[in-house]
Coordinates of C-alpha atoms in Angstrom, one line a residue:
Chain A
M1 CA -23.5 2.1 -26.3
A2 CA -23.4 5.5 -28.0
D3 CA -25.7 8.3 -27.1
R4 CA -28.1 8.6 -30.0
R5 CA -30.1 11.5 -28.8
R6 CA -27.3 14.0 -29.0
I7 CA -24.7 14.9 -31.6
N8 CA -21.6 13.4 -30.3
G9 CA -18.0 14.3 -30.9
P10 CA -15.6 11.8 -32.6
P11 CA -15.2 8.7 -30.4
G12 CA -11.4 8.6 -30.5
G13 CA -8.9 11.3 -29.8
T14 CA -8.1 14.0 -32.3
R15 CA -4.7 15.4 -33.1
P16 CA -3.7 18.5 -34.9
P17 CA -2.5 17.6 -38.5
V18 CA 1.2 17.5 -39.0
F19 CA 2.2 18.0 -42.6
A20 CA 5.0 15.9 -44.1
S21 CA 6.6 19.0 -45.6
L22 CA 7.0 20.4 -42.1
Q23 CA 8.8 17.3 -40.8
E24 CA 11.2 17.2 -43.7
S25 CA 12.4 20.8 -43.0
S26 CA 15.6 21.5 -41.3
T27 CA 13.9 22.5 -38.0
D28 CA 13.1 18.8 -37.6
I29 CA 16.7 17.9 -36.6
A30 CA 16.9 20.8 -34.2
N31 CA 13.5 20.0 -32.6
R32 CA 14.2 16.3 -32.3
A33 CA 15.0 15.3 -28.7
Q34 CA 18.5 13.9 -28.2
R35 CA 19.7 12.0 -25.2
Q36 CA 22.1 14.2 -23.3
R37 CA 22.9 11.6 -20.6
Q38 CA 25.5 8.9 -20.5
P39 CA 24.3 5.4 -21.4
T40 CA 24.4 4.4 -17.7
E41 CA 23.1 7.7 -16.3
L42 CA 19.6 7.6 -14.9
R43 CA 17.1 10.5 -14.8
K44 CA 16.6 12.1 -11.4
I45 CA 13.5 10.9 -9.6
F46 CA 11.3 12.9 -7.3
L47 CA 9.4 10.6 -4.8
K48 CA 7.5 11.5 -1.8
A49 CA 5.3 9.2 0.4
G50 CA 2.4 10.0 2.6
L51 CA 0.9 12.9 0.8
I52 CA -2.8 11.8 0.7
P53 CA -4.3 11.9 4.2
T54 CA -7.4 9.8 3.5
A55 CA -5.4 6.9 2.2
S56 CA -3.6 4.5 4.5
G57 CA -0.6 4.9 2.3
S58 CA 0.3 7.1 -0.7
S59 CA 3.1 8.3 -2.8
Y60 CA 3.9 10.7 -5.7
L61 CA 6.6 10.1 -8.3
E62 CA 8.0 12.3 -11.0
F63 CA 10.9 11.7 -13.5
E64 CA 13.2 14.5 -14.4
P65 CA 12.1 16.1 -17.7
S66 CA 14.7 15.5 -20.4
A67 CA 17.1 18.2 -21.3
S68 CA 15.4 18.7 -24.7
L69 CA 12.1 19.4 -23.0
A70 CA 13.7 21.9 -20.6
A71 CA 15.3 23.6 -23.6
A72 CA 12.1 23.7 -25.6
R73 CA 10.3 25.3 -22.6
S74 CA 12.7 28.1 -22.3
N75 CA 13.0 28.6 -26.1
P76 CA 9.9 27.2 -27.7
K77 CA 10.1 26.4 -31.4
S78 CA 7.0 24.4 -31.7
L79 CA 3.8 24.2 -29.8
I80 CA 4.3 20.5 -29.3
P81 CA 6.6 19.6 -26.5
P82 CA 9.4 17.3 -27.7
S83 CA 9.1 14.8 -24.9
S84 CA 7.2 14.1 -21.8
A85 CA 8.2 13.0 -18.3
L86 CA 6.4 10.5 -16.1
K87 CA 4.3 11.8 -13.3
L88 CA 2.1 9.5 -11.2
A89 CA 0.3 9.2 -7.9
C90 CA -0.3 6.0 -5.9
T91 CA -2.7 5.3 -3.2
V92 CA -3.0 2.3 -1.0
H93 CA -6.3 1.6 0.8
G94 CA -6.4 -1.2 3.4
P95 CA -6.0 -3.6 4.9
K96 CA -9.8 -3.7 4.8
P97 CA -12.3 -6.5 5.0
L98 CA -13.0 -8.5 1.9
P99 CA -16.4 -8.0 0.2
R100 CA -19.1 -10.3 1.4
S101 CA -19.1 -12.3 -1.8
A102 CA -15.4 -13.1 -1.7
A103 CA -14.3 -16.5 -0.4
F104 CA -12.2 -17.0 2.7
S105 CA -8.6 -16.1 2.1
P106 CA -5.9 -16.8 4.6
N107 CA -3.7 -14.2 2.8
L108 CA -3.9 -10.6 1.9
V109 CA -5.8 -10.2 -1.4
L110 CA -4.0 -7.7 -3.6
T111 CA -5.9 -5.6 -6.1
T112 CA -4.1 -3.2 -8.4
H113 CA -5.6 -0.6 -10.6
V114 CA -3.5 1.4 -13.1
K115 CA -5.3 4.2 -14.8
Y116 CA -4.1 6.9 -17.2
A117 CA -5.6 10.3 -16.7
P118 CA -7.5 11.2 -20.0
F119 CA -4.8 13.9 -20.6
A120 CA -1.8 11.8 -19.6
A121 CA -0.7 10.7 -23.1
R122 CA -0.7 12.4 -26.5
K123 CA -3.6 10.2 -27.5
R124 CA -6.4 10.7 -25.1
K125 CA -7.5 7.8 -22.9
G126 CA -11.0 6.9 -22.1
H127 CA -12.5 6.8 -18.6
I128 CA -12.7 3.0 -18.7
R129 CA -9.5 1.1 -18.3
D130 CA -8.4 -0.3 -21.6
A131 CA -6.4 -3.4 -22.3
S132 CA -3.0 -1.8 -21.8
E133 CA -4.0 -0.4 -18.5
R134 CA -5.3 -3.7 -17.3
D135 CA -2.1 -5.3 -18.5
L136 CA 0.0 -2.8 -16.5
G137 CA -2.1 -3.7 -13.5
V138 CA -1.4 -7.4 -13.8
H139 CA 2.3 -6.8 -14.2
L140 CA 2.3 -4.5 -11.2
E141 CA 0.4 -7.1 -9.1
T142 CA 3.0 -9.8 -9.9
A143 CA 5.8 -7.4 -9.0
L144 CA 4.3 -6.5 -5.6
R145 CA 3.0 -9.9 -4.7
G146 CA 6.5 -11.3 -4.5
A147 CA 7.5 -8.5 -2.0
I148 CA 4.5 -8.5 0.3
I149 CA 4.3 -10.9 3.2
A150 CA 0.7 -11.8 2.5
E151 CA 0.1 -14.4 5.2
R152 CA 0.4 -11.7 8.0
W153 CA -2.9 -10.2 6.9
P154 CA -5.6 -12.9 6.7
K155 CA -9.1 -12.2 5.5
S156 CA -8.2 -8.7 4.3
G157 CA -7.8 -6.9 1.0
L158 CA -5.4 -4.2 -0.2
D159 CA -6.4 -1.9 -3.0
I160 CA -3.5 -0.2 -4.8
T161 CA -4.6 2.5 -7.2
L162 CA -2.2 4.3 -9.6
T163 CA -3.1 7.4 -11.5
I164 CA -0.8 8.3 -14.3
I165 CA -0.9 12.0 -14.6
E166 CA 1.7 12.3 -17.4
A167 CA 2.9 9.2 -19.3
E168 CA 6.0 8.6 -21.3
D169 CA 5.9 8.7 -25.1
D170 CA 6.2 5.6 -27.1
R171 CA 8.4 7.4 -29.7
W172 CA 9.2 10.9 -30.8
W173 CA 5.9 12.5 -31.7
G174 CA 6.9 13.3 -35.3
D175 CA 8.0 9.8 -36.1
A176 CA 5.6 7.6 -37.9
P177 CA 5.1 4.1 -36.3
D178 CA 7.6 1.7 -37.8
S179 CA 8.5 -1.9 -37.8
H180 CA 10.2 -2.2 -34.4
D181 CA 7.7 0.0 -32.8
A182 CA 5.9 -1.0 -29.6
S183 CA 4.5 0.7 -26.6
W184 CA 7.9 1.4 -25.1
G185 CA 6.5 4.2 -22.9
M186 CA 4.4 1.6 -21.1
M187 CA 7.6 0.0 -19.8
N188 CA 8.8 3.2 -18.2
V189 CA 5.4 3.7 -16.7
L190 CA 5.5 0.2 -15.2
A191 CA 8.9 0.8 -13.6
G192 CA 7.6 4.1 -12.1
C193 CA 4.4 2.3 -10.9
I194 CA 6.5 -0.3 -9.1
T195 CA 8.7 2.2 -7.3
A196 CA 5.8 4.4 -6.3
A197 CA 3.6 1.5 -5.2
S198 CA 6.4 0.2 -3.0
A199 CA 6.8 3.5 -1.3
A200 CA 3.1 3.7 -0.7
I201 CA 2.9 0.2 0.7
A202 CA 5.8 1.0 3.1
D203 CA 3.9 4.1 4.0
A204 CA 0.8 2.0 4.8
H205 CA 2.9 -0.2 7.1
I206 CA 2.2 -3.4 5.2
D207 CA 4.8 -6.1 5.9
C208 CA 7.2 -6.5 3.0
L209 CA 10.3 -8.6 2.4
D210 CA 12.1 -5.6 0.9
L211 CA 11.5 -2.4 -0.9
V212 CA 10.9 -3.3 -4.5
S213 CA 11.9 -0.9 -7.2
G214 CA 11.5 -0.9 -11.0
G215 CA 14.2 -0.3 -13.6
V216 CA 14.3 -0.1 -17.4
A217 CA 17.1 -0.9 -19.8
A218 CA 16.9 -0.9 -23.6
L219 CA 18.8 -1.7 -26.8
V220 CA 18.7 1.4 -29.0
S221 CA 20.2 2.2 -32.4
D222 CA 20.3 5.9 -32.9
D223 CA 22.1 5.9 -36.2
S224 CA 19.7 6.7 -39.0
S225 CA 21.9 5.1 -41.6
Q226 CA 21.2 1.4 -41.3
S227 CA 24.8 0.3 -41.8
A228 CA 26.3 -2.8 -40.2
S229 CA 28.5 -0.9 -37.9
S230 CA 25.6 0.8 -36.1
A231 CA 24.9 -2.1 -33.8
P232 CA 22.4 -1.3 -31.1
R233 CA 23.7 -0.2 -27.8
L234 CA 22.6 -0.8 -24.2
M235 CA 21.1 2.2 -22.4
L236 CA 19.6 2.5 -19.0
D237 CA 16.4 4.4 -18.2
I238 CA 15.6 5.4 -21.7
D239 CA 13.2 8.2 -22.7
P240 CA 11.7 6.7 -25.9
A241 CA 11.3 10.2 -27.4
E242 CA 15.0 10.6 -27.5
H243 CA 15.8 7.6 -29.6
R244 CA 15.2 6.8 -33.3
S245 CA 14.5 3.2 -32.8
I246 CA 14.4 1.0 -29.8
L247 CA 15.0 -2.7 -30.6
S248 CA 14.3 -4.3 -27.3
A249 CA 13.5 -3.2 -23.7
C250 CA 13.3 -4.8 -20.4
V251 CA 11.6 -3.9 -17.1
V252 CA 12.4 -5.6 -13.8
A253 CA 11.1 -5.3 -10.3
Y254 CA 14.0 -5.9 -8.1
M255 CA 14.6 -6.4 -4.4
P256 CA 18.2 -5.4 -3.7
A257 CA 18.5 -6.7 -0.1
R258 CA 17.7 -10.2 -1.3
D259 CA 19.0 -9.8 -4.8
E260 CA 15.7 -11.2 -6.2
I261 CA 13.6 -10.2 -9.2
T262 CA 9.9 -10.4 -8.7
E263 CA 8.8 -9.3 -12.2
L264 CA 10.5 -9.4 -15.5
W265 CA 9.1 -8.1 -18.8
L266 CA 11.3 -8.3 -21.9
K267 CA 10.1 -7.1 -25.3
G268 CA 11.7 -7.0 -28.7
D269 CA 14.7 -8.5 -30.3
S270 CA 17.7 -8.6 -28.0
S271 CA 20.0 -10.8 -30.2
R272 CA 21.9 -8.0 -31.9
A273 CA 23.4 -6.2 -28.9
A274 CA 26.8 -4.7 -29.3
L275 CA 28.6 -6.0 -26.2
D276 CA 32.2 -6.0 -25.3
R277 CA 34.1 -8.9 -26.9
N278 CA 35.1 -10.2 -23.5
D279 CA 31.6 -10.0 -22.4
G280 CA 30.2 -13.5 -22.3
R281 CA 26.6 -12.5 -21.8
T282 CA 23.9 -12.8 -24.4
G283 CA 21.8 -9.8 -25.4
H284 CA 18.9 -10.5 -23.0
E285 CA 21.2 -11.2 -20.1
A286 CA 22.9 -7.8 -20.6
L287 CA 19.4 -6.2 -20.9
I288 CA 18.3 -7.8 -17.6
D289 CA 21.5 -6.8 -15.8
G290 CA 21.1 -3.2 -17.1
A291 CA 17.5 -3.1 -15.9
V292 CA 18.6 -4.4 -12.5
D293 CA 21.3 -1.7 -12.3
A294 CA 18.6 0.9 -13.1
A295 CA 16.3 -0.5 -10.4
R296 CA 19.2 -0.3 -7.9
G297 CA 19.6 3.3 -8.7
A298 CA 15.8 3.9 -8.2
N299 CA 16.0 2.0 -4.9
T300 CA 18.4 4.6 -3.3
V301 CA 15.7 7.2 -4.0
L302 CA 13.0 4.9 -2.7
A303 CA 14.8 4.1 0.5
E304 CA 15.4 7.8 1.2
A305 CA 11.7 8.7 0.5
V306 CA 10.5 6.0 2.9
R307 CA 12.9 7.0 5.6
E308 CA 11.8 10.6 5.1
S309 CA 8.1 9.8 5.4
I310 CA 8.8 7.8 8.6
A311 CA 10.9 10.5 10.1
R312 CA 8.0 13.0 9.3
S313 CA 5.3 10.8 10.9
F314 CA 7.4 10.4 14.0
A315 CA 8.5 14.0 14.3
Chain B
M1 CA 26.6 -6.7 19.6
A2 CA 26.2 -4.4 16.6
S3 CA 24.3 -1.2 17.2
L4 CA 20.8 -1.0 16.0
P5 CA 19.6 1.6 13.6
P6 CA 17.0 4.0 15.2
I7 CA 14.6 3.7 12.2
A8 CA 14.4 0.7 9.9
I9 CA 13.0 0.5 6.4
P10 CA 11.7 -2.8 4.9
G11 CA 14.5 -5.1 3.8
Q12 CA 17.0 -3.6 6.2
R13 CA 19.1 -6.1 8.1
L14 CA 18.8 -5.6 11.8
G15 CA 20.8 -8.3 13.5
P16 CA 21.7 -12.0 13.6
L17 CA 19.3 -14.6 14.9
S18 CA 22.0 -15.7 17.4
T19 CA 21.7 -12.4 19.3
Y20 CA 18.1 -11.5 19.0
S21 CA 14.8 -13.2 18.4
A22 CA 12.4 -11.9 15.8
G23 CA 9.3 -10.0 16.9
P24 CA 6.5 -8.2 15.1
G25 CA 7.4 -6.2 12.1
T26 CA 10.4 -8.3 11.2
H27 CA 11.1 -11.5 9.2
V28 CA 14.0 -13.9 9.2
Q29 CA 16.0 -14.9 6.2
Q30 CA 19.2 -17.0 6.3
S31 CA 19.5 -16.6 10.1
F32 CA 19.3 -12.8 10.0
I33 CA 16.5 -10.6 11.1
Y34 CA 15.3 -8.1 8.6
A35 CA 12.7 -5.3 9.0
S36 CA 9.5 -5.8 7.1
I37 CA 7.8 -2.5 7.9
A38 CA 9.3 1.0 8.2
G39 CA 9.4 2.4 11.7
P40 CA 11.5 2.7 14.9
V41 CA 13.5 -0.4 15.9
V42 CA 12.8 -1.5 19.5
A43 CA 14.8 -4.2 21.3
D44 CA 12.6 -5.6 24.1
P45 CA 14.9 -6.9 26.8
A46 CA 14.9 -10.6 27.4
Q47 CA 12.6 -12.0 30.0
P48 CA 14.8 -13.8 32.6
K49 CA 12.8 -17.1 32.5
S50 CA 11.0 -17.5 29.2
Q51 CA 13.7 -16.6 26.7
T52 CA 17.4 -16.0 26.5
R53 CA 17.6 -13.4 23.8
P54 CA 16.1 -9.9 23.5
T55 CA 13.3 -9.6 21.0
L56 CA 13.7 -7.2 18.1
R57 CA 10.6 -5.6 16.7
V58 CA 9.7 -2.7 14.4
S59 CA 7.1 -0.5 16.0
R60 CA 4.0 0.4 14.0
G61 CA 4.0 3.9 15.3
I62 CA 1.5 3.6 18.2
P63 CA 2.8 6.1 20.6
S64 CA 4.2 5.1 24.0
K65 CA 6.5 6.6 26.5
D66 CA 8.6 3.5 27.3
Q67 CA 9.6 3.1 23.7
A68 CA 11.0 6.5 23.6
S69 CA 13.0 6.0 26.8
S70 CA 14.4 2.7 25.6
N71 CA 15.5 4.2 22.3
P72 CA 16.5 7.9 22.9
A73 CA 17.2 8.5 19.2
V74 CA 13.5 8.3 18.4
P75 CA 11.5 11.3 19.6
A76 CA 8.2 10.7 21.5
V77 CA 5.3 10.2 19.0
T78 CA 2.5 12.7 19.1
S79 CA 1.0 12.3 15.7
K80 CA -2.3 10.5 15.0
P81 CA -1.8 6.8 15.3
R82 CA -3.2 4.6 12.7
Y83 CA -4.9 1.4 13.8
N84 CA -4.4 -0.9 10.9
T85 CA -3.7 -3.9 13.0
L86 CA -5.9 -6.9 12.2
P87 CA -8.0 -8.8 14.7
A88 CA -6.3 -12.0 15.7
V89 CA -7.2 -14.8 18.0
D90 CA -7.2 -13.6 21.6
S91 CA -7.0 -10.0 20.8
I92 CA -9.3 -7.6 22.6
V93 CA -11.5 -5.5 20.4
L94 CA -14.1 -2.8 20.8
A95 CA -17.1 -3.2 18.6
R96 CA -20.4 -1.6 18.0
V97 CA -23.6 -3.8 17.9
T98 CA -25.3 -3.5 14.5
R99 CA -27.9 -6.2 14.7
V100 CA -29.4 -8.4 17.4
Q101 CA -31.0 -11.7 16.5
K102 CA -32.3 -14.6 18.5
R103 CA -29.2 -16.7 18.3
Q104 CA -26.5 -14.1 17.6
A105 CA -25.5 -10.5 17.6
T106 CA -23.7 -8.9 14.7
V107 CA -21.1 -6.3 15.6
S108 CA -18.6 -4.3 13.6
I109 CA -15.1 -4.0 15.0
L110 CA -14.0 -0.4 15.7
V111 CA -10.7 -0.8 17.4
V112 CA -8.2 -3.7 18.0
L113 CA -6.7 -2.8 21.3
D114 CA -2.9 -3.2 21.4
E115 CA -1.9 -6.2 23.5
S116 CA 1.0 -4.5 25.1
A117 CA -1.3 -1.6 26.1
T118 CA -3.7 -3.9 27.9
Q119 CA -0.9 -5.7 29.7
S120 CA 0.9 -2.6 30.7
Q121 CA 0.3 -1.3 34.1
D122 CA 1.7 2.1 33.3
Q123 CA -1.1 4.5 34.2
S124 CA -0.1 7.3 31.9
R125 CA 0.1 5.0 28.9
T126 CA -3.3 3.5 29.5
A127 CA -4.7 6.9 29.8
S128 CA -3.3 8.0 26.5
D129 CA -4.6 4.9 24.8
N130 CA -8.0 5.5 26.2
D131 CA -8.0 9.0 24.9
N132 CA -7.5 7.7 21.3
V133 CA -10.2 5.1 21.7
A134 CA -12.6 7.7 23.0
S135 CA -12.0 9.8 19.9
I136 CA -12.6 6.8 17.7
L137 CA -15.8 5.9 19.5
T138 CA -17.3 9.3 19.3
S139 CA -16.6 9.4 15.6
A140 CA -18.2 6.1 15.3
A141 CA -21.3 7.2 17.2
N142 CA -22.0 9.7 14.5
P143 CA -25.1 8.2 12.8
E144 CA -24.5 9.8 9.4
N145 CA -21.5 7.8 8.5
H146 CA -22.7 4.4 9.7
S147 CA -23.6 2.8 6.5
S148 CA -20.5 3.9 4.7
T149 CA -18.0 3.0 7.4
D150 CA -19.5 -0.4 8.3
E151 CA -18.4 -1.8 4.9
L152 CA -14.9 -0.8 5.7
R153 CA -14.9 -2.4 9.1
F154 CA -14.4 -6.0 10.0
Q155 CA -17.7 -7.7 10.9
A156 CA -18.0 -10.1 13.8
L157 CA -20.6 -12.3 15.5
I158 CA -21.3 -12.9 19.1
R159 CA -23.1 -16.2 19.3
K160 CA -25.7 -16.8 22.0
E161 CA -23.5 -19.4 23.7
D162 CA -20.4 -17.1 23.7
V163 CA -22.2 -14.2 25.6
R164 CA -21.4 -15.4 29.1
A165 CA -19.8 -18.3 30.9
V166 CA -22.6 -19.4 33.2
E167 CA -26.2 -20.3 32.4
K168 CA -25.5 -20.3 28.7
D169 CA -28.8 -21.9 27.9
R170 CA -30.8 -19.2 29.6
V171 CA -29.3 -16.3 27.5
V172 CA -31.8 -14.1 25.8
M173 CA -30.0 -11.9 23.3
D174 CA -32.4 -9.0 23.6
E175 CA -31.4 -8.7 27.3
M176 CA -27.7 -8.8 26.6
F177 CA -27.1 -6.3 23.8
R178 CA -29.0 -3.5 22.0
V179 CA -28.1 -2.0 18.6
G180 CA -25.6 0.8 19.1
D181 CA -23.9 -0.5 22.2
I182 CA -20.2 -0.6 22.4
V183 CA -18.9 -4.0 23.4
R184 CA -15.5 -5.1 24.6
G185 CA -14.9 -8.6 23.4
S186 CA -12.2 -11.2 22.8
V187 CA -11.7 -12.8 19.4
I188 CA -12.1 -16.5 19.5
S189 CA -11.8 -17.4 15.8
L190 CA -11.1 -15.8 12.4
G191 CA -14.4 -17.4 11.4
D192 CA -15.6 -17.8 7.9
Q193 CA -15.3 -15.6 4.9
S194 CA -17.3 -12.7 6.3
F195 CA -17.4 -12.8 10.1
Y196 CA -15.0 -13.0 13.0
Y197 CA -16.3 -14.7 16.1
I198 CA -16.1 -12.8 19.4
T199 CA -16.8 -13.9 23.0
T200 CA -17.8 -11.8 26.0
A201 CA -17.7 -14.7 28.4
R202 CA -15.4 -13.1 30.9
N203 CA -16.0 -10.6 33.7
D204 CA -14.1 -7.8 32.0
L205 CA -15.8 -8.3 28.7
G206 CA -19.3 -7.1 27.6
V207 CA -21.1 -3.8 27.1
V208 CA -18.9 -0.8 28.0
M209 CA -21.0 2.0 26.6
A210 CA -24.7 2.1 26.1
R211 CA -27.6 4.5 25.7
S212 CA -31.0 4.0 27.2
D213 CA -34.3 4.2 25.4
A214 CA -34.4 7.9 26.3
G215 CA -31.1 8.3 24.6
N216 CA -28.9 9.0 27.7
M217 CA -25.6 7.4 28.5
M218 CA -26.1 4.7 31.1
F219 CA -23.9 3.7 34.0
P220 CA -23.4 0.1 35.1
V221 CA -25.0 -1.0 38.4
S222 CA -24.4 -4.7 38.2
W223 CA -23.1 -7.4 35.9
K224 CA -26.4 -7.5 34.1
E225 CA -27.9 -4.1 34.5
M226 CA -27.2 -0.5 33.5
R227 CA -29.2 2.5 34.6
D228 CA -30.1 5.8 33.0
P229 CA -29.0 8.7 35.3
V230 CA -31.8 11.0 34.2
T231 CA -34.9 8.9 34.2
G232 CA -33.6 6.3 36.7
T233 CA -34.8 3.4 34.7
G234 CA -32.6 0.3 34.5
E235 CA -32.0 -1.8 31.4
Q236 CA -30.6 -5.2 31.1
R237 CA -27.2 -5.7 29.5
K238 CA -24.2 -8.1 29.7
V239 CA -22.0 -5.5 31.4
A240 CA -18.3 -5.5 31.4
R241 CA -16.6 -5.0 34.7
P242 CA -15.4 -1.4 35.0
F243 CA -11.7 -1.0 35.8

């Protein structure tokens, strides 16, 4: 319900106008973010657990900013940063008693809240969780439910709250939305959420089967000329701002000690992947394998962060 | 026997089920014991009669001296322990009375006492545990935060017939508990959706801390009476046997 007694600002976000002539200019090519990493090279992850004293478990995660963002910061050509890097905080509250109205549950009742800060993305988010944020919460809940040993905590609830402080872009900011456009940035956010939530749960001493970590892989075609030779290539841990078009992407939540996937989210058309001729895998199999590899990489950071927080609490 | 890691993280393989048996903080998959929480790994030596294998467990980080001595790689814990253990059947809890009715008393559980601490005869260890409990109880006695913290604590009921073991039919709840008393009880059931069930029908269970009408801390004089040291008046309670 809008406030009718005052003169309100526009309901949606506003953006500064970008003129088409500006984009066509030669600076566009220079400003455009380019992937500097190898296809299988992951971004560095900063992860620290146990930072919030009032929560029973907490963690903070940051992805390394892309090389183009670092270059733009040292030598700014535009006021608009070329890409953004994920930053998020996770808190775990509980196990605590269920609300009086809830029915008896012999298991731990998991509640996940994912919320973007209003300033997290280029388009401002409201204070009420929108559909995409609720969707992320459901994906995160399935990812974590497979890892938590819920029957060890009867009659209790666990609240997991994730605050996205800086989100990933869905595309390069100057690009207009096109046909194979989707919220690719959300998939990176989900992978980060899974890894951070796992660290926070371990910090809260909730029984888990394994540390579960998230990974993203995508099929991208960077060639602007739409020739037949420019088949899409498989890349791990994509920054959507660095690619011209992403055809398909996949997030997994993966438990390496058991070699199990607890959550799988595959989006887009994965049939046109350019794989090795000897490679018998289909496009989506290659995508899932790539995402698992990325999750394995994230798991090494996760294990080290959990070990570090335990060593600190016992020091 | 393979050497155990000093600190385990969830999903870390600790040892085969043929050498150890699985304790708290671990789970078993394909006849191997895996850690399910992060913390120091403790191998409790096998009891000569009851079992043949040592029990592996991952400690939740409640400080104790004998853990540190059995596992020298882990330094003695001094930081604030977190009591996020749940009440289970037969666990001893400390609870504050929030409401006294004709047939039952409502309490909110403050602390679930560690089973190993109550069984342990080590004097220094019990002392350190009591220190922590004392700090929790004094924080709970602060009247300002009652309403907010009660929703975060597990609620429990002491029914009239669970107050004492003898003369159950003569129990008058008003003469057993008053609002604000600290009660030591034993959990008998996880109960329904909202309440645990607690019994005090043992000599060592009952009211451990209580204030008189005048507001002074009372000391126990018998199993059913506590006395105010200042005014000298006695009040009726179901008193726990002091150690």
